[in-house]
Coordinates of C-alpha atoms in Angstrom, one line a residue:
Chain A
M1 CA 8.9 10.7 3.5
K2 CA 7.5 8.4 6.2
K3 CA 5.7 5.3 5.0
I4 CA 2.5 4.2 6.7
L5 CA 1.3 0.7 6.0
L6 CA -2.3 -0.3 6.3
M7 CA -2.3 -4.0 7.2
G8 CA -5.0 -6.4 8.3
N9 CA -7.0 -9.4 7.3
P10 CA -8.8 -9.4 4.0
N11 CA -12.1 -7.6 4.0
T12 CA -11.6 -5.6 7.2
G13 CA -12.0 -2.3 5.4
K14 CA -8.4 -1.3 4.9
S15 CA -9.3 0.3 1.5
V16 CA -12.1 2.3 3.1
V17 CA -9.6 3.6 5.8
F18 CA -7.2 4.3 2.9
N19 CA -9.8 6.4 1.1
R20 CA -10.6 8.2 4.3
L21 CA -7.0 9.0 5.0
T22 CA -5.9 10.0 1.6
G23 CA -9.1 11.1 -0.1
A24 CA -8.2 8.8 -3.0
N25 CA -10.6 6.7 -5.0
V26 CA -9.9 3.1 -4.6
I27 CA -12.4 0.3 -5.5
I28 CA -13.8 -1.4 -2.4
S29 CA -15.8 -4.5 -2.4
N30 CA -17.3 -6.8 0.2
Y31 CA -15.2 -9.8 -0.7
P32 CA -11.7 -10.8 0.2
G33 CA -8.9 -9.9 -2.1
T34 CA -10.0 -6.7 -3.8
T35 CA -6.6 -5.3 -3.3
V36 CA -4.2 -7.7 -5.0
D37 CA -1.5 -5.2 -5.7
F38 CA -0.8 -2.5 -3.3
T39 CA -2.1 1.1 -3.7
Q40 CA -0.4 4.1 -2.4
G41 CA -1.5 7.7 -1.6
K42 CA -0.4 10.7 0.4
M43 CA -1.7 12.3 3.6
R44 CA -0.7 15.3 5.6
I45 CA -0.5 15.4 9.4
D46 CA 0.7 18.6 11.1
E47 CA 2.5 19.8 7.9
E48 CA 4.2 16.5 7.5
E49 CA 3.5 14.7 4.3
M50 CA 3.4 10.9 4.6
M51 CA 2.9 8.1 2.2
V52 CA 0.0 5.7 3.0
I53 CA 0.2 2.2 1.5
D54 CA -2.9 -0.1 1.3
V55 CA -1.3 -3.5 1.7
P56 CA -3.2 -6.5 0.4
G57 CA -5.1 -8.3 3.1
T58 CA -3.5 -11.2 4.8
Y59 CA -4.4 -13.6 7.6
S60 CA -0.8 -14.3 8.5
L61 CA 2.7 -13.4 7.5
D62 CA 3.7 -16.9 6.5
A63 CA 3.8 -16.0 2.8
G64 CA 1.5 -18.8 1.7
D65 CA 0.2 -16.9 -1.3
K66 CA 1.0 -13.9 -3.4
A67 CA -0.8 -11.3 -1.2
E68 CA 1.1 -12.5 1.8
E69 CA 4.4 -12.3 -0.1
V70 CA 3.7 -8.7 -1.0
A71 CA 2.7 -7.9 2.5
V72 CA 5.9 -9.4 4.0
R73 CA 8.0 -7.5 1.5
M74 CA 6.3 -4.2 2.1
L75 CA 6.5 -4.5 5.9
K76 CA 10.3 -4.3 5.7
G77 CA 10.2 -0.8 4.1
G78 CA 7.4 0.6 6.3
D79 CA 7.8 3.1 9.2
I80 CA 4.5 2.9 10.9
V81 CA 1.9 0.1 10.7
I82 CA -1.8 0.8 11.1
N83 CA -3.2 -2.6 11.9
V84 CA -6.9 -2.6 10.8
V85 CA -8.7 -5.1 12.9
D86 CA -12.3 -6.4 12.5
A87 CA -13.8 -5.7 15.9
T88 CA -16.6 -8.2 15.3
N89 CA -13.9 -10.9 14.8
L90 CA -11.3 -10.1 17.3
E91 CA -9.9 -13.5 17.8
K92 CA -9.2 -14.1 14.1
S93 CA -7.8 -10.6 13.6
L94 CA -5.4 -10.8 16.6
N95 CA -3.6 -13.7 14.8
L96 CA -2.1 -11.2 12.4
T97 CA -1.7 -8.6 15.1
M98 CA 0.4 -11.1 17.1
Q99 CA 2.7 -11.8 14.2
L100 CA 3.0 -8.0 13.5
I101 CA 4.1 -7.5 17.1
K102 CA 7.0 -9.8 16.5
K103 CA 8.2 -7.6 13.7
K104 CA 8.9 -4.7 16.1
K105 CA 7.5 -1.9 14.0
P106 CA 5.8 1.1 15.5
M107 CA 2.1 0.1 15.4
I108 CA -1.3 1.5 16.1
I109 CA -4.5 -0.6 16.0
A110 CA -7.7 0.5 14.4
L111 CA -10.7 -1.5 15.6
N112 CA -13.0 -1.2 12.5
F113 CA -16.8 -2.1 12.3
W114 CA -17.1 -0.7 15.8
D115 CA -20.8 0.1 15.2
E116 CA -21.5 -3.6 14.2
T117 CA -20.2 -4.9 17.5
K118 CA -23.3 -3.4 19.3
H119 CA -25.7 -5.3 17.1
K120 CA -23.8 -8.5 17.6
G121 CA -23.7 -8.3 21.4
I122 CA -19.9 -7.8 21.5
T123 CA -18.4 -5.5 24.1
I124 CA -14.7 -4.8 23.7
D125 CA -12.7 -2.9 26.4
F126 CA -10.3 -1.2 23.9
Q127 CA -8.4 0.6 26.7
K128 CA -7.6 -2.6 28.3
L129 CA -6.5 -4.0 25.0
E130 CA -4.3 -1.0 24.6
E131 CA -2.8 -1.6 28.1
M132 CA -2.1 -5.2 27.4
L133 CA -0.5 -4.8 24.0
G134 CA 1.1 -1.5 24.7
V135 CA 0.1 0.1 21.4
P136 CA -2.6 2.7 20.8
C137 CA -6.1 1.2 20.0
V138 CA -8.7 3.3 18.3
P139 CA -12.3 2.2 17.6
I140 CA -13.4 3.4 14.2
C141 CA -16.2 3.0 11.7
A142 CA -14.5 3.6 8.4
V143 CA -17.5 3.7 6.2
T144 CA -19.1 6.6 8.1
G145 CA -15.7 8.1 9.0
E146 CA -16.2 7.9 12.8
G147 CA -12.9 7.7 14.7
I148 CA -10.7 8.5 11.7
K149 CA -9.8 11.8 13.1
K150 CA -8.8 10.3 16.4
L151 CA -6.8 7.7 14.5
T152 CA -4.8 10.3 12.7
E153 CA -4.3 12.3 15.9
R154 CA -2.9 9.3 17.7
L155 CA -0.8 8.2 14.8
K156 CA 2.3 9.9 16.3
E157 CA 1.8 7.8 19.5
A158 CA 2.4 4.6 17.4
K159 CA 5.1 2.5 19.1
F160 CA 6.4 -1.0 19.0
S161 CA 4.8 -3.4 21.4
K162 CA 6.8 -4.9 24.3
F163 CA 4.4 -7.8 24.4
D164 CA 6.1 -11.1 24.1
Y165 CA 5.0 -14.7 23.7
E166 CA 6.2 -18.1 22.5
D167 CA 5.0 -18.9 18.9
K168 CA 3.5 -22.2 19.9
E169 CA 1.5 -20.5 22.6
K170 CA 0.0 -18.1 20.1
W171 CA -3.6 -19.2 20.2
H172 CA -3.4 -19.7 23.9
V173 CA -2.2 -16.1 24.4
I174 CA -4.9 -14.8 22.0
G175 CA -7.5 -16.7 23.9
D176 CA -6.2 -15.1 27.1
I177 CA -6.4 -11.6 25.7
I178 CA -9.9 -12.1 24.3
G179 CA -11.0 -13.5 27.7
Q180 CA -9.9 -10.3 29.4
V181 CA -11.0 -7.6 26.9
Q182 CA -14.1 -9.0 25.2
E183 CA -17.5 -9.8 26.6
L184 CA -20.2 -11.5 24.6
S185 CA -23.8 -11.1 25.5
H186 CA -26.4 -13.4 23.9
H187 CA -28.0 -12.0 20.9
D188 CA -30.6 -13.4 18.6
H189 CA -29.5 -13.9 15.1
T190 CA -30.4 -11.0 13.0
F191 CA -32.3 -11.3 9.8
M192 CA -29.2 -10.6 7.7
E193 CA -27.3 -13.3 9.5
R194 CA -30.0 -15.9 8.9
L195 CA -30.3 -14.8 5.3
G196 CA -26.5 -15.0 5.0
D197 CA -26.6 -18.7 6.1
I198 CA -29.7 -19.6 4.1
S199 CA -28.2 -18.4 0.9
T200 CA -25.4 -21.0 1.2
I201 CA -27.8 -23.9 1.6
P202 CA -28.3 -25.3 -1.9
V203 CA -32.1 -25.9 -1.6
F204 CA -32.7 -22.2 -0.9
G205 CA -29.5 -20.8 -2.2
I206 CA -29.8 -22.0 -5.8
P207 CA -33.3 -20.7 -6.4
L208 CA -32.3 -17.5 -4.6
A209 CA -29.3 -17.1 -6.9
L210 CA -31.5 -17.5 -10.0
V211 CA -34.0 -15.0 -8.7
I212 CA -31.2 -12.5 -7.8
L213 CA -29.5 -12.9 -11.2
F214 CA -32.9 -12.6 -13.1
F215 CA -33.8 -9.4 -11.3
T216 CA -30.3 -8.1 -11.7
F217 CA -30.5 -8.3 -15.4
K218 CA -34.1 -7.0 -15.4
I219 CA -33.0 -4.0 -13.5
I220 CA -30.0 -3.5 -15.7
R221 CA -32.2 -3.5 -18.8
F222 CA -34.7 -1.2 -17.1
I223 CA -32.1 1.4 -16.2
G224 CA -30.3 1.0 -19.5
E225 CA -33.4 1.3 -21.7
G226 CA -34.8 4.1 -19.5
L227 CA -31.6 6.2 -19.9
I228 CA -31.5 5.6 -23.6
G229 CA -35.2 6.3 -24.3
Y230 CA -35.7 9.3 -22.0
V231 CA -32.2 10.9 -21.8
F232 CA -29.7 9.9 -24.5
E233 CA -31.8 9.5 -27.6
P234 CA -33.7 12.8 -27.0
V235 CA -30.5 14.6 -26.4
F236 CA -28.9 13.3 -29.5
E237 CA -31.9 13.8 -31.7
K238 CA -33.2 17.2 -30.4
L239 CA -29.8 18.9 -29.7
W240 CA -27.0 17.2 -31.6
T241 CA -28.7 16.3 -34.9
P242 CA -29.7 19.9 -35.8
L243 CA -26.0 21.0 -35.2
L244 CA -24.7 18.1 -37.4
L245 CA -27.2 18.9 -40.2
K246 CA -25.8 22.5 -40.2
L247 CA -22.3 21.2 -40.3
S248 CA -23.3 18.8 -43.1
A249 CA -24.7 21.7 -45.1
I250 CA -21.5 23.8 -44.6
L251 CA -19.4 20.9 -45.8
G252 CA -21.5 20.6 -48.9
S253 CA -23.2 17.3 -48.0
D254 CA -20.5 15.4 -49.7
G255 CA -16.7 14.7 -49.9
I256 CA -14.1 12.9 -47.9
I257 CA -14.2 15.2 -44.9
H258 CA -18.0 15.1 -44.8
D259 CA -17.9 11.3 -45.0
I260 CA -15.4 11.0 -42.2
L261 CA -17.1 13.5 -39.8
I262 CA -20.7 13.0 -40.6
G263 CA -20.8 9.8 -42.8
K264 CA -23.5 9.0 -45.3
L265 CA -26.8 10.7 -45.1
I266 CA -29.6 8.2 -45.3
E267 CA -32.4 9.7 -47.4
G268 CA -31.1 13.2 -46.5
K269 CA -31.1 12.4 -42.7
I270 CA -28.6 11.4 -40.2
D271 CA -29.0 7.8 -39.0
Y272 CA -26.9 7.2 -35.9
G273 CA -26.7 3.5 -36.5
Q274 CA -25.7 3.6 -40.2
S275 CA -24.2 6.9 -41.1
F276 CA -20.8 5.9 -39.7
G277 CA -19.2 9.3 -39.3
L278 CA -17.0 10.2 -36.3
L279 CA -19.5 12.7 -35.0
T280 CA -22.6 10.6 -35.7
T281 CA -22.1 6.9 -35.2
G282 CA -18.7 7.4 -33.6
L283 CA -20.2 9.4 -30.7
F284 CA -23.6 7.7 -30.6
V285 CA -22.3 4.1 -30.2
P286 CA -20.2 4.6 -27.0
I287 CA -22.4 7.4 -25.4
G288 CA -25.9 6.9 -26.7
A289 CA -26.1 3.1 -27.0
V290 CA -23.5 1.5 -24.8
L291 CA -22.8 3.9 -21.9
P292 CA -26.3 3.6 -20.3
Y293 CA -26.0 -0.2 -20.1
V294 CA -22.4 0.0 -18.8
F295 CA -23.5 2.4 -16.2
A296 CA -26.5 0.2 -15.2
F297 CA -24.4 -2.9 -15.1
Y298 CA -21.8 -1.3 -12.8
V299 CA -24.6 0.0 -10.5
M300 CA -25.9 -3.5 -10.1
L301 CA -22.5 -5.2 -9.9
S302 CA -21.5 -2.7 -7.1
V303 CA -24.6 -3.5 -5.2
L304 CA -23.9 -7.3 -5.4
E305 CA -20.3 -6.7 -4.4
D306 CA -20.9 -4.4 -1.5
C307 CA -23.7 -6.4 0.1
G308 CA -21.4 -9.5 0.1
Y309 CA -23.4 -11.7 -2.2
L310 CA -20.6 -12.6 -4.7
P311 CA -18.7 -14.9 -2.3
R312 CA -21.9 -16.8 -1.6
L313 CA -22.4 -17.2 -5.4
A314 CA -18.8 -18.4 -5.6
V315 CA -19.6 -21.1 -3.0
L316 CA -22.7 -22.2 -4.8
V317 CA -21.1 -22.7 -8.1
D318 CA -17.8 -24.1 -6.8
G319 CA -18.8 -27.7 -7.5
L320 CA -19.6 -26.9 -11.1
M321 CA -16.6 -24.7 -11.6
H322 CA -14.3 -27.5 -10.4
R323 CA -15.4 -29.5 -13.5
L324 CA -13.9 -26.6 -15.5
G325 CA -10.6 -26.7 -13.6
I326 CA -11.2 -23.5 -11.7
H327 CA -12.8 -22.9 -8.4
G328 CA -15.9 -21.0 -7.3
L329 CA -14.1 -17.7 -6.8
A330 CA -13.5 -17.6 -10.6
I331 CA -17.1 -16.5 -10.8
I332 CA -16.0 -13.0 -9.8
P333 CA -13.7 -12.4 -12.9
M334 CA -16.5 -13.8 -15.0
M335 CA -19.1 -11.4 -13.6
L336 CA -16.6 -8.5 -14.0
G337 CA -16.0 -9.6 -17.6
L338 CA -19.7 -9.2 -18.4
G339 CA -19.0 -5.5 -17.9
C340 CA -15.6 -5.3 -19.6
N341 CA -13.2 -8.1 -20.2
V342 CA -10.1 -6.0 -19.2
P343 CA -11.0 -5.7 -15.4
G344 CA -12.2 -9.3 -15.6
I345 CA -8.8 -10.6 -16.8
L346 CA -7.0 -8.4 -14.2
S347 CA -9.1 -9.8 -11.4
T348 CA -8.1 -13.4 -12.3
R349 CA -5.1 -12.6 -10.0
I350 CA -7.3 -13.7 -7.1
L351 CA -6.8 -17.3 -8.5
A352 CA -3.7 -19.0 -7.1
T353 CA -2.2 -21.1 -9.9
R354 CA -1.1 -20.5 -13.4
R355 CA -3.4 -23.3 -14.7
E356 CA -6.5 -21.7 -13.1
R357 CA -5.6 -18.3 -14.5
F358 CA -5.0 -19.6 -18.0
I359 CA -8.4 -21.4 -18.0
A360 CA -10.2 -18.5 -16.5
V361 CA -8.7 -15.9 -18.9
T362 CA -9.3 -18.1 -22.0
L363 CA -12.9 -18.8 -21.0
L364 CA -13.4 -15.1 -20.3
S365 CA -12.1 -13.8 -23.5
I366 CA -13.9 -16.4 -25.6
A367 CA -17.3 -16.9 -24.0
V368 CA -18.0 -13.9 -21.9
P369 CA -19.4 -11.0 -23.9
C370 CA -18.7 -7.5 -22.6
A371 CA -21.5 -5.0 -21.8
A372 CA -20.6 -2.9 -24.9
L373 CA -21.1 -5.8 -27.2
Q374 CA -24.2 -7.0 -25.4
A375 CA -25.8 -3.6 -25.5
M376 CA -25.3 -3.4 -29.3
V377 CA -26.6 -7.0 -29.8
V378 CA -29.7 -6.2 -27.8
G379 CA -30.3 -3.1 -30.0
L380 CA -29.7 -5.2 -33.2
M381 CA -32.1 -8.0 -32.4
G382 CA -35.0 -5.7 -32.1
K383 CA -38.3 -7.6 -32.0
H384 CA -36.6 -11.0 -32.0
M385 CA -35.0 -10.1 -28.7
V386 CA -36.1 -13.1 -26.6
Y387 CA -35.4 -15.8 -29.1
G388 CA -32.2 -14.2 -30.5
L389 CA -30.7 -13.4 -27.2
G390 CA -31.7 -16.8 -25.9
V391 CA -29.8 -18.6 -28.6
V392 CA -26.8 -16.3 -28.3
Y393 CA -26.5 -16.6 -24.5
G394 CA -27.4 -20.2 -24.5
T395 CA -24.7 -21.0 -27.1
L396 CA -22.0 -19.0 -25.2
F397 CA -22.9 -20.8 -22.0
V398 CA -22.5 -24.2 -23.6
V399 CA -19.2 -23.1 -25.2
W400 CA -18.0 -21.9 -21.8
L401 CA -18.9 -25.2 -20.2
V402 CA -17.5 -27.5 -22.9
L403 CA -14.3 -25.5 -23.4
G404 CA -13.8 -25.4 -19.6
I405 CA -14.3 -29.2 -19.3
L406 CA -11.9 -29.8 -22.2
M407 CA -9.3 -27.5 -20.7
A408 CA -9.7 -29.0 -17.3
H409 CA -8.6 -32.3 -18.9
L410 CA -5.9 -30.9 -21.2
V411 CA -4.2 -28.1 -19.3
S412 CA -1.5 -29.4 -16.9
G413 CA -0.9 -28.0 -13.5
T414 CA -3.0 -27.9 -10.3
S415 CA -6.1 -26.2 -9.2
P416 CA -6.3 -25.8 -5.4
E417 CA -9.5 -26.1 -3.6
I418 CA -11.6 -23.2 -2.5
F419 CA -11.0 -22.0 1.0
M420 CA -12.1 -18.6 2.0
E421 CA -13.9 -16.5 4.5
I422 CA -17.5 -15.6 3.7
P423 CA -18.1 -12.0 4.8
P424 CA -21.4 -11.1 6.5
Y425 CA -24.0 -9.3 4.5
R426 CA -23.6 -5.6 4.8
R427 CA -25.8 -2.8 3.8
P428 CA -24.3 -1.0 0.8
Y429 CA -23.6 2.6 1.3
L430 CA -25.0 4.9 -1.4
T431 CA -22.0 7.2 -1.5
H432 CA -19.6 4.2 -2.0
L433 CA -21.9 2.7 -4.6
L434 CA -22.0 5.9 -6.6
K435 CA -18.2 6.5 -6.2
K436 CA -17.4 3.0 -7.4
T437 CA -19.8 3.2 -10.3
W438 CA -18.4 6.5 -11.2
I439 CA -14.8 5.3 -11.1
R440 CA -15.7 2.4 -13.4
T441 CA -17.9 4.4 -15.7
K442 CA -15.2 7.0 -16.1
W443 CA -12.7 4.3 -16.9
F444 CA -15.1 3.0 -19.6
I445 CA -15.5 6.5 -21.1
K446 CA -11.7 7.1 -21.1
E447 CA -11.0 3.7 -22.6
A448 CA -13.9 3.3 -25.0
I449 CA -14.5 6.6 -26.7
P450 CA -11.0 7.0 -28.3
F451 CA -11.0 3.4 -29.6
V452 CA -14.5 3.8 -31.0
L453 CA -13.6 7.0 -32.8
L454 CA -10.4 5.3 -34.1
G455 CA -12.5 2.3 -35.2
V456 CA -15.0 4.4 -37.1
F457 CA -12.1 6.5 -38.6
I458 CA -10.3 3.3 -39.8
V459 CA -13.5 1.8 -41.2
N460 CA -14.0 4.9 -43.3
I461 CA -10.4 4.8 -44.6
L462 CA -10.6 1.1 -45.3
Y463 CA -13.8 1.5 -47.3
T464 CA -12.6 4.5 -49.2
L465 CA -9.4 2.7 -50.2
G466 CA -11.4 -0.4 -51.1
I467 CA -9.4 -2.6 -48.6
I468 CA -12.5 -4.1 -46.9
Q469 CA -14.0 -5.1 -50.3
F470 CA -10.6 -6.6 -51.2
V471 CA -10.1 -8.6 -48.0
G472 CA -13.8 -9.6 -48.3
K473 CA -13.2 -11.3 -51.6
Y474 CA -10.4 -13.5 -50.2
T475 CA -12.1 -14.4 -46.9
A476 CA -15.4 -15.2 -48.5
P477 CA -14.9 -19.0 -48.2
V478 CA -14.7 -18.7 -44.4
I479 CA -17.2 -15.9 -43.9
S480 CA -19.8 -17.1 -46.4
G481 CA -18.8 -20.8 -46.7
I482 CA -18.5 -21.7 -43.0
F483 CA -20.5 -19.0 -41.2
G484 CA -23.1 -18.3 -43.9
L485 CA -22.6 -14.5 -43.6
P486 CA -22.4 -12.1 -46.5
K487 CA -18.8 -11.4 -47.4
E488 CA -19.2 -7.7 -46.4
A489 CA -19.3 -8.9 -42.8
I490 CA -15.5 -9.1 -42.9
G491 CA -15.5 -5.4 -42.2
A492 CA -17.2 -6.0 -38.9
L493 CA -14.8 -8.8 -38.0
L494 CA -11.8 -6.6 -38.8
V495 CA -13.1 -3.7 -36.7
G496 CA -13.8 -6.2 -33.9
F497 CA -10.1 -6.1 -33.1
L498 CA -10.6 -2.5 -32.1
R499 CA -14.0 -2.4 -30.5
K500 CA -16.7 -5.0 -30.4
D501 CA -19.5 -2.5 -30.2
V502 CA -18.5 -0.7 -33.4
A503 CA -18.2 -4.1 -35.0
V504 CA -21.8 -5.0 -34.1
G505 CA -22.9 -1.6 -35.3
M506 CA -21.4 -2.3 -38.7
L507 CA -23.7 -5.3 -39.1
A508 CA -26.8 -3.0 -39.0
P509 CA -26.6 -1.8 -42.7
L510 CA -26.0 -5.4 -44.0
A511 CA -29.7 -6.4 -43.6
L512 CA -28.9 -9.7 -42.1
N513 CA -31.6 -12.2 -41.3
L514 CA -32.2 -13.5 -37.8
K515 CA -30.0 -16.6 -38.2
Q516 CA -27.1 -14.5 -39.6
L517 CA -27.5 -12.0 -36.8
I518 CA -27.2 -14.7 -34.2
I519 CA -24.2 -16.3 -35.9
A520 CA -22.5 -12.9 -36.4
S521 CA -23.1 -12.0 -32.7
I522 CA -21.6 -15.2 -31.5
V523 CA -18.7 -15.2 -33.9
L524 CA -17.9 -11.6 -32.9
T525 CA -18.0 -12.5 -29.2
M526 CA -15.7 -15.5 -29.6
Y527 CA -13.3 -15.0 -32.4
F528 CA -10.8 -12.5 -31.0
P529 CA -10.7 -10.2 -28.0
C530 CA -10.7 -6.4 -28.7
I531 CA -7.3 -4.8 -28.7
A532 CA -7.6 -3.6 -25.0
T533 CA -8.5 -7.1 -23.8
F534 CA -5.8 -8.6 -26.0
S535 CA -3.0 -6.4 -24.6
T536 CA -4.2 -7.2 -21.1
L537 CA -4.2 -10.9 -22.0
V538 CA -0.6 -10.8 -23.2
K539 CA 0.5 -8.8 -20.2
E540 CA -1.2 -11.3 -17.8
L541 CA -0.5 -14.6 -19.5
G542 CA 2.7 -14.0 -21.4
F543 CA 3.4 -14.5 -25.1
V544 CA 3.3 -18.3 -25.3
D545 CA 0.1 -18.7 -23.4
M546 CA -1.4 -15.9 -25.4
L547 CA -0.7 -18.0 -28.6
K548 CA -2.3 -21.0 -27.0
A549 CA -5.4 -19.1 -26.0
S550 CA -5.6 -17.6 -29.5
A551 CA -5.4 -21.0 -31.1
I552 CA -8.2 -22.2 -28.9
M553 CA -10.2 -19.2 -29.8
I554 CA -9.8 -19.7 -33.6
A555 CA -10.6 -23.4 -33.4
A556 CA -13.6 -22.8 -31.2
V557 CA -15.1 -20.0 -33.4
L558 CA -14.7 -22.1 -36.6
I559 CA -16.4 -25.1 -35.0
V560 CA -19.2 -23.3 -33.2
G561 CA -19.9 -20.8 -36.1
G562 CA -20.0 -23.6 -38.6
M563 CA -22.2 -25.8 -36.5
L564 CA -24.7 -23.0 -35.9
N565 CA -24.8 -22.4 -39.6
L566 CA -25.8 -26.0 -40.1
I567 CA -28.2 -26.3 -37.2
L568 CA -30.2 -23.1 -37.2
Chain B
M1 CA -13.8 -43.2 19.7
N2 CA -17.4 -42.4 19.7
G3 CA -18.8 -40.1 17.0
L4 CA -15.6 -39.2 15.2
I5 CA -16.7 -38.0 11.8
S6 CA -15.3 -36.0 8.9
L7 CA -16.6 -32.5 8.2
V8 CA -18.2 -33.7 5.0
N9 CA -20.3 -36.3 6.8
M10 CA -21.3 -34.0 9.6
R11 CA -25.0 -33.0 9.3
S12 CA -25.8 -29.3 8.6
G13 CA -26.7 -27.5 11.8
Q14 CA -24.6 -29.8 14.0
N15 CA -21.9 -28.5 16.3
G16 CA -18.6 -30.3 16.8
K17 CA -15.1 -30.0 18.0
I18 CA -12.2 -30.4 15.6
V19 CA -10.0 -33.3 16.9
Q20 CA -7.7 -34.1 14.0
I21 CA -6.6 -32.6 10.7
D22 CA -5.0 -35.0 8.2
G23 CA -3.3 -32.4 6.1
G24 CA 0.2 -31.2 5.5
A25 CA 1.8 -28.2 7.1
G26 CA 0.5 -26.0 4.3
M27 CA -3.1 -26.9 4.8
N28 CA -2.8 -26.6 8.5
C29 CA -1.4 -23.2 8.1
R30 CA -4.2 -22.0 5.9
L31 CA -6.8 -23.4 8.2
D32 CA -5.1 -21.9 11.2
A33 CA -5.1 -18.5 9.6
L34 CA -8.9 -18.5 9.7
G35 CA -9.0 -19.9 13.2
L36 CA -9.8 -23.5 12.3
R37 CA -7.5 -25.7 14.4
V38 CA -7.6 -28.8 16.6
G39 CA -9.7 -28.0 19.7
K40 CA -11.9 -25.5 18.0
T41 CA -15.7 -25.9 18.2
I42 CA -17.4 -25.2 15.0
K43 CA -20.9 -25.5 13.5
K44 CA -21.6 -26.9 10.0
V45 CA -23.8 -24.5 8.2
S46 CA -24.3 -26.2 4.9
R47 CA -22.8 -28.3 2.2
Q48 CA -22.9 -27.6 -1.5
L49 CA -23.9 -29.9 -4.4
M50 CA -21.5 -31.6 -6.7
R51 CA -18.8 -32.1 -4.1
G52 CA -18.7 -28.4 -3.5
P53 CA -17.4 -26.8 -0.3
V54 CA -18.6 -27.2 3.2
I55 CA -19.6 -24.0 5.1
V56 CA -18.7 -23.8 8.7
S57 CA -19.1 -21.1 11.3
H58 CA -17.3 -20.3 14.5
G59 CA -18.0 -17.2 16.4
N60 CA -18.7 -14.5 13.8
T61 CA -16.5 -16.1 11.1
R62 CA -17.9 -18.1 8.3
A63 CA -15.6 -20.1 6.0
A64 CA -16.0 -22.2 2.9
V65 CA -13.8 -25.3 3.1
G66 CA -13.2 -27.2 -0.2
F67 CA -14.6 -30.7 -0.3
G68 CA -11.2 -32.5 -0.3
M69 CA -10.0 -30.4 2.6
A70 CA -13.2 -31.0 4.5
Q71 CA -12.7 -34.8 4.1
K72 CA -9.5 -34.5 6.1
I73 CA -10.9 -32.6 9.0
W74 CA -12.2 -34.9 11.8
V75 CA -14.8 -33.7 14.2
E76 CA -16.3 -35.0 17.4
I77 CA -20.0 -34.3 17.4
E78 CA -21.3 -32.4 20.4
Q79 CA -24.6 -33.8 21.6
P80 CA -27.1 -31.0 22.1

């Protein structure tokens, strides 16, 4: 099977082209480095099946970082190269094109963002470019799909360029080509361009960042609460509860099977928070309480990603992040981690050194609560929401800062400086937003529901066998002595290994006071990652670093939990 | 030479031509990949707090250059 390689600078829309060619679903974002590993898919042209590979974006083939290494290696095995070029940034893009030409592979150039060139006063004579380089050049607009058909039609015309030049003359040659094919007419800066620059000037940028983050969380809560109040709760209560009550009656309202499936009836009724059966709490927690917030979070994250705000946020916080031994780009894994720690940890691959990755992963798994946990904590705080959440988030932020500063001093290795391209603001496309949100939400459903059910099942077994009560007796010195929590809370901590949301749910029947709720929420966030996060952590860091991270976690939670118990 | 100044000390909004880069081959290579090289005219867009990066623009490209790197890039200011 022929291998087609999609190559180009970071953030030139290779993944969008890939989706167009293969019909696959790949996550696309408006910041460089979304594709750290390659993705492959299949396409069919004239009855011939071909493999399409979305190669990580690179500015050059000098193998200066991991993405470039991957790209150089993949290039050897490829049959045809589709060089995706940013038409609004021809000069920079041609740098890679020139290097690709030297590799003597059949090539075709796709000039992406063709529609944007008009707004920016750029005119490119693509036929002339085709003549000069001797490879087909096709203008496309990947997000709308314009030109993709032409690209596939001309794919068979791909050939290797006879264009030759001396390496040290590279920029000179590029300048010469640009001079002949591109014309710039004066254009006034658009509103988006001005806004793009203003949001990196601290005086405007920092207040703007605070406003954007504030409204992001407002909107997440609005969507989440709306979905719960108007859709999920009514569905559960009006449709699901009557069915369960019938089932409960059939099972005789008692017995082991009843307890596992339905759980305990509270005053003859099903209480989705406290009954703790597989079909009651086990389904309600992931679907009724957590999913709406996860969905809302991913909608907003996708908007921030696609419009290109995140790199600007990264630049603004870079100075602060350097004190923690990581650079500004590490804000992206942190933001992803607020949804789910697993993709957060995976995305630390955009950081270059081991030291940075260790610090980022450790901070993420200790001090960044996932959406599932946050959704349950919000539910639990009830009328003390503002104060309770304020203390929880405030404490976690301080922990994040202090731990980061400590690690920056103690962890050996280097942290390079930030150096990255800042993409222009782009209007997010609704279909892409929905697709991306759907991919992520589907992933959550697939990952979360089995673990929640398993968690609820194990809780029932552990209670029935008396194991939780038994462990509770021996861990009481820590749980009650240090954290000031009732010894029954050990059940929640044990289940926290499996799912944090179920664990928070288990706190509900314990009738904790506000102080205990706050401490329990913080301890649950910090003490140990859930099993999915944990296995990702081991995979990404290795066994030894996992042990180090775990030691930091345990020490941190004992100190912070204990201190809160004394202060609050 | 008149007006030779590092990228850090350039004022926001000023234009200038890169005349010297005091970095090793690695740094030069990274800068070159984004089109930042000796002879290039750039504009400083902004500078971040706490020794954060400097934002420069050239053509339609905007890049964030870390503080330490920016200290090693020398620019000749273009008088408007």
